[in-house]
PDB file of C-alpha atoms and ligand atoms in Angstrom:
ATOM      1  CA  MET A1345    -111.608 -26.205 108.352  1.00 80.00           C
ATOM      2  CA  GLU A1346    -110.343 -27.086 104.850  1.00 94.00           C
ATOM      3  CA  LYS A1347    -111.168 -30.200 102.851  1.00 97.00           C
ATOM      4  CA  ILE A1348    -109.999 -31.054  99.456  1.00 98.00           C
ATOM      5  CA  ALA A1349    -112.052 -32.884  96.675  1.00 98.00           C
ATOM      6  CA  ARG A1350    -110.047 -34.010  93.578  1.00 98.00           C
ATOM      7  CA  CYS A1351    -110.351 -35.705  90.327  1.00 98.00           C
ATOM      8  CA  LEU A1352    -109.053 -39.250  89.742  1.00 98.00           C
ATOM      9  CA  CYS A1353    -105.689 -38.144  88.411  1.00 98.00           C
ATOM     10  CA  GLY A1354    -105.236 -35.315  90.974  1.00 98.00           C
ATOM     11  CA  GLY A1355    -104.838 -32.532  88.520  1.00 98.00           C
ATOM     12  CA  LEU A1356    -108.016 -30.684  89.395  1.00 98.00           C
ATOM     13  CA  ARG A1357    -108.841 -29.984  93.038  1.00 98.00           C
ATOM     14  CA  ALA A1358    -111.696 -28.108  94.759  1.00 98.00           C
ATOM     15  CA  ILE A1359    -110.648 -26.789  98.070  1.00 98.00           C
ATOM     16  CA  VAL A1360    -113.551 -26.041 100.517  1.00 98.00           C
ATOM     17  CA  THR A1361    -113.123 -23.688 103.608  1.00 97.00           C
ATOM     18  CA  ALA A1362    -116.488 -24.088 105.207  1.00 96.00           C
ATOM     19  CA  ASP A1363    -119.216 -26.626 105.836  1.00 95.00           C
ATOM     20  CA  PRO A1364    -121.681 -27.414 103.035  1.00 96.00           C
ATOM     21  CA  ARG A1365    -125.078 -25.633 103.177  1.00 95.00           C
ATOM     22  CA  SER A1366    -126.843 -28.852 102.145  1.00 95.00           C
ATOM     23  CA  VAL A1367    -125.913 -32.453 100.954  1.00 96.00           C
ATOM     24  CA  THR A1368    -128.223 -34.324  98.695  1.00 96.00           C
ATOM     25  CA  ILE A1369    -128.424 -37.522  96.587  1.00 97.00           C
ATOM     26  CA  CYS A1370    -129.682 -37.015  93.128  1.00 96.00           C
ATOM     27  CA  HIS A1371    -131.344 -39.638  90.943  1.00 97.00           C
ATOM     28  CA  CYS A1372    -131.786 -37.528  87.780  1.00 95.00           C
ATOM     29  CA  THR A1373    -130.874 -38.968  84.561  1.00 95.00           C
ATOM     30  CA  ASP A1374    -128.323 -36.256  83.822  1.00 93.00           C
ATOM     31  CA  CYS A1375    -126.380 -37.116  87.055  1.00 95.00           C
ATOM     32  CA  GLN A1376    -126.619 -40.741  86.073  1.00 97.00           C
ATOM     33  CA  ARG A1377    -125.082 -40.143  82.697  1.00 95.00           C
ATOM     34  CA  ARG A1378    -122.575 -37.514  83.798  1.00 93.00           C
ATOM     35  CA  SER A1379    -121.183 -39.854  86.563  1.00 94.00           C
ATOM     36  CA  GLY A1380    -121.800 -43.231  85.186  1.00 94.00           C
ATOM     37  CA  VAL A1381    -123.537 -44.372  88.441  1.00 95.00           C
ATOM     38  CA  PRO A1382    -127.253 -44.681  89.303  1.00 96.00           C
ATOM     39  CA  LEU A1383    -127.165 -41.931  91.895  1.00 97.00           C
ATOM     40  CA  THR A1384    -124.880 -39.199  92.905  1.00 97.00           C
ATOM     41  CA  SER A1385    -124.174 -37.353  96.194  1.00 97.00           C
ATOM     42  CA  ASN A1386    -123.806 -33.626  95.883  1.00 97.00           C
ATOM     43  CA  ALA A1387    -122.564 -31.036  98.351  1.00 97.00           C
ATOM     44  CA  HIS A1388    -123.861 -27.593  97.977  1.00 96.00           C
ATOM     45  CA  TYR A1389    -121.379 -24.865  99.142  1.00 97.00           C
ATOM     46  CA  ARG A1390    -121.394 -21.074  99.017  1.00 96.00           C
ATOM     47  CA  THR A1391    -119.435 -20.289  95.896  1.00 96.00           C
ATOM     48  CA  SER A1392    -117.189 -18.017  97.979  1.00 96.00           C
ATOM     49  CA  ASP A1393    -116.239 -21.053 100.227  1.00 97.00           C
ATOM     50  CA  VAL A1394    -114.770 -23.033  97.307  1.00 98.00           C
ATOM     51  CA  ARG A1395    -111.669 -22.435  95.222  1.00 98.00           C
ATOM     52  CA  LEU A1396    -110.631 -24.537  92.218  1.00 98.00           C
ATOM     53  CA  ASP A1397    -106.970 -25.406  91.653  1.00 98.00           C
ATOM     54  CA  GLY A1398    -105.723 -26.867  88.383  1.00 98.00           C
ATOM     55  CA  PRO A1399    -106.881 -27.032  84.749  1.00 98.00           C
ATOM     56  CA  TYR A1400    -110.490 -27.798  83.873  1.00 98.00           C
ATOM     57  CA  LYS A1401    -112.931 -27.686  80.949  1.00 98.00           C
ATOM     58  CA  VAL A1402    -116.537 -26.718  81.316  1.00 97.00           C
ATOM     59  CA  TYR A1403    -119.506 -28.683  79.951  1.00 96.00           C
ATOM     60  CA  VAL A1404    -122.701 -26.607  79.973  1.00 95.00           C
ATOM     61  CA  ARG A1405    -125.918 -28.457  79.960  1.00 91.00           C
ATOM     62  CA  ASP A1406    -129.593 -27.356  79.958  1.00 88.00           C
ATOM     63  CA  GLY A1407    -131.185 -27.601  83.336  1.00 82.00           C
ATOM     64  CA  GLN A1408    -134.889 -27.069  83.979  1.00 76.00           C
ATOM     65  CA  GLU A1409    -136.756 -23.961  82.688  1.00 78.00           C
ATOM     66  CA  GLY A1410    -133.953 -22.787  80.417  1.00 82.00           C
ATOM     67  CA  ARG A1411    -131.378 -22.578  83.392  1.00 89.00           C
ATOM     68  CA  LYS A1412    -127.811 -23.676  82.534  1.00 92.00           C
ATOM     69  CA  VAL A1413    -125.778 -25.960  84.638  1.00 93.00           C
ATOM     70  CA  ARG A1414    -121.979 -25.675  84.204  1.00 96.00           C
ATOM     71  CA  HIS A1415    -119.896 -28.869  85.043  1.00 96.00           C
ATOM     72  CA  HIS A1416    -116.190 -28.372  85.597  1.00 97.00           C
ATOM     73  CA  PHE A1417    -114.161 -31.414  84.711  1.00 97.00           C
ATOM     74  CA  CYS A1418    -110.364 -32.491  84.510  1.00 98.00           C
ATOM     75  CA  PRO A1419    -109.343 -32.363  80.819  1.00 98.00           C
ATOM     76  CA  GLU A1420    -106.874 -35.263  81.732  1.00 98.00           C
ATOM     77  CA  CYS A1421    -108.977 -37.928  83.460  1.00 98.00           C
ATOM     78  CA  GLY A1422    -112.415 -36.503  82.799  1.00 96.00           C
ATOM     79  CA  THR A1423    -113.693 -36.532  86.388  1.00 97.00           C
ATOM     80  CA  THR A1424    -116.274 -33.911  87.090  1.00 97.00           C
ATOM     81  CA  VAL A1425    -115.423 -32.269  90.462  1.00 98.00           C
ATOM     82  CA  PHE A1426    -117.484 -29.113  90.665  1.00 97.00           C
ATOM     83  CA  SER A1427    -120.665 -27.621  89.045  1.00 97.00           C
ATOM     84  CA  GLN A1428    -122.583 -24.467  89.178  1.00 95.00           C
ATOM     85  CA  GLY A1429    -126.205 -24.081  88.289  1.00 89.00           C
ATOM     86  CA  GLU A1430    -128.337 -21.015  87.731  1.00 88.00           C
ATOM     87  CA  LYS A1431    -131.098 -22.474  89.870  1.00 85.00           C
ATOM     88  CA  PHE A1432    -129.391 -21.527  93.273  1.00 86.00           C
ATOM     89  CA  PRO A1433    -127.392 -18.274  92.778  1.00 88.00           C
ATOM     90  CA  GLY A1434    -124.388 -17.862  95.159  1.00 93.00           C
ATOM     91  CA  LEU A1435    -124.102 -21.607  95.667  1.00 95.00           C
ATOM     92  CA  CYS A1436    -122.110 -24.345  93.781  1.00 97.00           C
ATOM     93  CA  THR A1437    -121.847 -28.062  93.927  1.00 97.00           C
ATOM     94  CA  VAL A1438    -118.869 -30.317  94.898  1.00 98.00           C
ATOM     95  CA  PHE A1439    -119.347 -33.909  94.100  1.00 98.00           C
ATOM     96  CA  VAL A1440    -119.121 -35.812  97.395  1.00 98.00           C
ATOM     97  CA  GLY A1441    -117.298 -38.804  95.882  1.00 97.00           C
ATOM     98  CA  ALA A1442    -114.407 -36.529  94.926  1.00 98.00           C
ATOM     99  CA  PHE A1443    -113.674 -36.032  98.705  1.00 98.00           C
ATOM    100  CA  ALA A1444    -113.222 -39.882  98.965  1.00 98.00           C
ATOM    101  CA  ASP A1445    -114.006 -39.507 102.725  1.00 97.00           C
ATOM    102  CA  PRO A1446    -116.164 -42.050 104.304  1.00 97.00           C
ATOM    103  CA  ASP A1447    -116.916 -39.644 107.207  1.00 96.00           C
ATOM    104  CA  TYR A1448    -118.356 -36.889 105.019  1.00 96.00           C
ATOM    105  CA  PRO A1449    -121.677 -35.705 106.247  1.00 94.00           C
ATOM    106  CA  ALA A1450    -124.653 -37.898 105.119  1.00 95.00           C
ATOM    107  CA  PRO A1451    -127.253 -36.449 102.725  1.00 96.00           C
ATOM    108  CA  THR A1452    -130.363 -34.902 104.111  1.00 95.00           C
ATOM    109  CA  ALA A1453    -132.424 -34.803 101.027  1.00 96.00           C
ATOM    110  CA  SER A1454    -133.145 -37.088  97.987  1.00 97.00           C
ATOM    111  CA  VAL A1455    -134.108 -35.482  94.787  1.00 96.00           C
ATOM    112  CA  PHE A1456    -135.474 -36.589  91.309  1.00 96.00           C
ATOM    113  CA  GLU A1457    -136.863 -39.680  92.832  1.00 97.00           C
ATOM    114  CA  GLU A1458    -139.008 -40.096  89.637  1.00 97.00           C
ATOM    115  CA  THR A1459    -136.048 -41.662  88.000  1.00 98.00           C
ATOM    116  CA  MET A1460    -134.625 -43.418  91.178  1.00 98.00           C
ATOM    117  CA  HIS A1461    -133.481 -47.085  90.480  1.00 98.00           C
ATOM    118  CA  THR A1462    -135.813 -49.494  91.943  1.00 97.00           C
ATOM    119  CA  TRP A1463    -133.391 -51.236  94.364  1.00 97.00           C
ATOM    120  CA  VAL A1464    -132.300 -48.056  96.133  1.00 97.00           C
ATOM    121  CA  ILE A1465    -132.907 -47.897  99.876  1.00 96.00           C
ATOM    122  CA  LEU A1466    -132.789 -44.539 101.467  1.00 96.00           C
ATOM    123  CA  PRO A1467    -131.550 -43.628 104.874  1.00 92.00           C
ATOM    124  CA  PRO A1468    -134.322 -43.089 107.393  1.00 92.00           C
ATOM    125  CA  GLY A1469    -135.683 -39.587 107.924  1.00 94.00           C
ATOM    126  CA  ILE A1470    -134.212 -38.161 104.662  1.00 96.00           C
ATOM    127  CA  GLU A1471    -136.392 -35.501 102.915  1.00 96.00           C
ATOM    128  CA  ARG A1472    -137.749 -36.859  99.670  1.00 96.00           C
ATOM    129  CA  TYR A1473    -138.631 -35.016  96.520  1.00 96.00           C
ATOM    130  CA  ARG A1474    -140.080 -36.614  93.213  1.00 96.00           C
ATOM    131  CA  GLN A1475    -138.265 -33.749  91.253  1.00 93.00           C
ATOM    132  CA  GLY A1476    -135.845 -31.100  92.401  1.00 89.00           C
ATOM    133  CA  ARG A1477    -136.194 -28.638  95.196  1.00 87.00           C
ATOM    134  CA  ALA A1478    -137.817 -25.215  94.216  1.00 82.00           C
ATOM    135  CA  PRO A1479    -135.582 -22.371  93.037  1.00 78.00           C
ATOM    136  CA  GLY A1480    -134.836 -20.374  96.298  1.00 77.00           C
ATOM    137  CA  ALA A1481    -135.265 -23.430  98.504  1.00 82.00           C
ATOM    138  CA  LEU A1482    -131.571 -23.182  99.052  1.00 82.00           C
ATOM    139  CA  THR A1483    -129.708 -19.833  99.328  1.00 83.00           C
ATOM    140  CA  PRO A1484    -126.232 -18.957 100.573  1.00 84.00           C
ATOM    141  CA  THR A1485    -127.722 -18.019 103.909  1.00 80.00           C
ATOM    142  CA  THR A1486    -130.170 -20.946 104.546  1.00 71.00           C
ATOM    143  CA  GLY A1487    -129.301 -24.607 105.304  1.00 69.00           C
ATOM    144  CA  GLY A1488    -126.056 -25.857 106.688  1.00 64.00           C
ATOM    145  CA  ARG A1489    -125.446 -27.629 109.849  1.00 53.00           C
TER     146      ARG A1489
HETATM  147 ZN1   ZN B 861    -107.785 -35.567  86.548  1.00 86.22          ZN
HETATM  148 ZN1   ZN B 862    -129.153 -34.779  89.314  1.00 86.22          ZN
END
């Protein structure tokens, strides 16, 4: 099973060869500013299940507790397609919007609700977190569907 996420111009692609370990929506202010939208949907894959194709630049931002997050974006159109954080070793993130697939699996957790916009209505049954999930909450061998 192969799926392709890509940037707006198509120059940068992330090819995934397995199912995500977890799909979340995130309301943190870094996601809001990075994407320009009030909440993002993020698919967490084993790093070994994702291959990048095409040129990219990396923007490194500070995550929590001194950990770094590395956003990979297309130098031509600026879309961020992929990121890697030190919080969940062995895992990476592909941004769900880049798949442009209405049938992509729905998120099962909602994180950083402390900065959730007031009008957001969440799907029933979703796990909810005021901040992020703890380091180690997600590993390459847990989660998935
Ligand atoms: Zn592009
Ligand atoms: Zn976020």
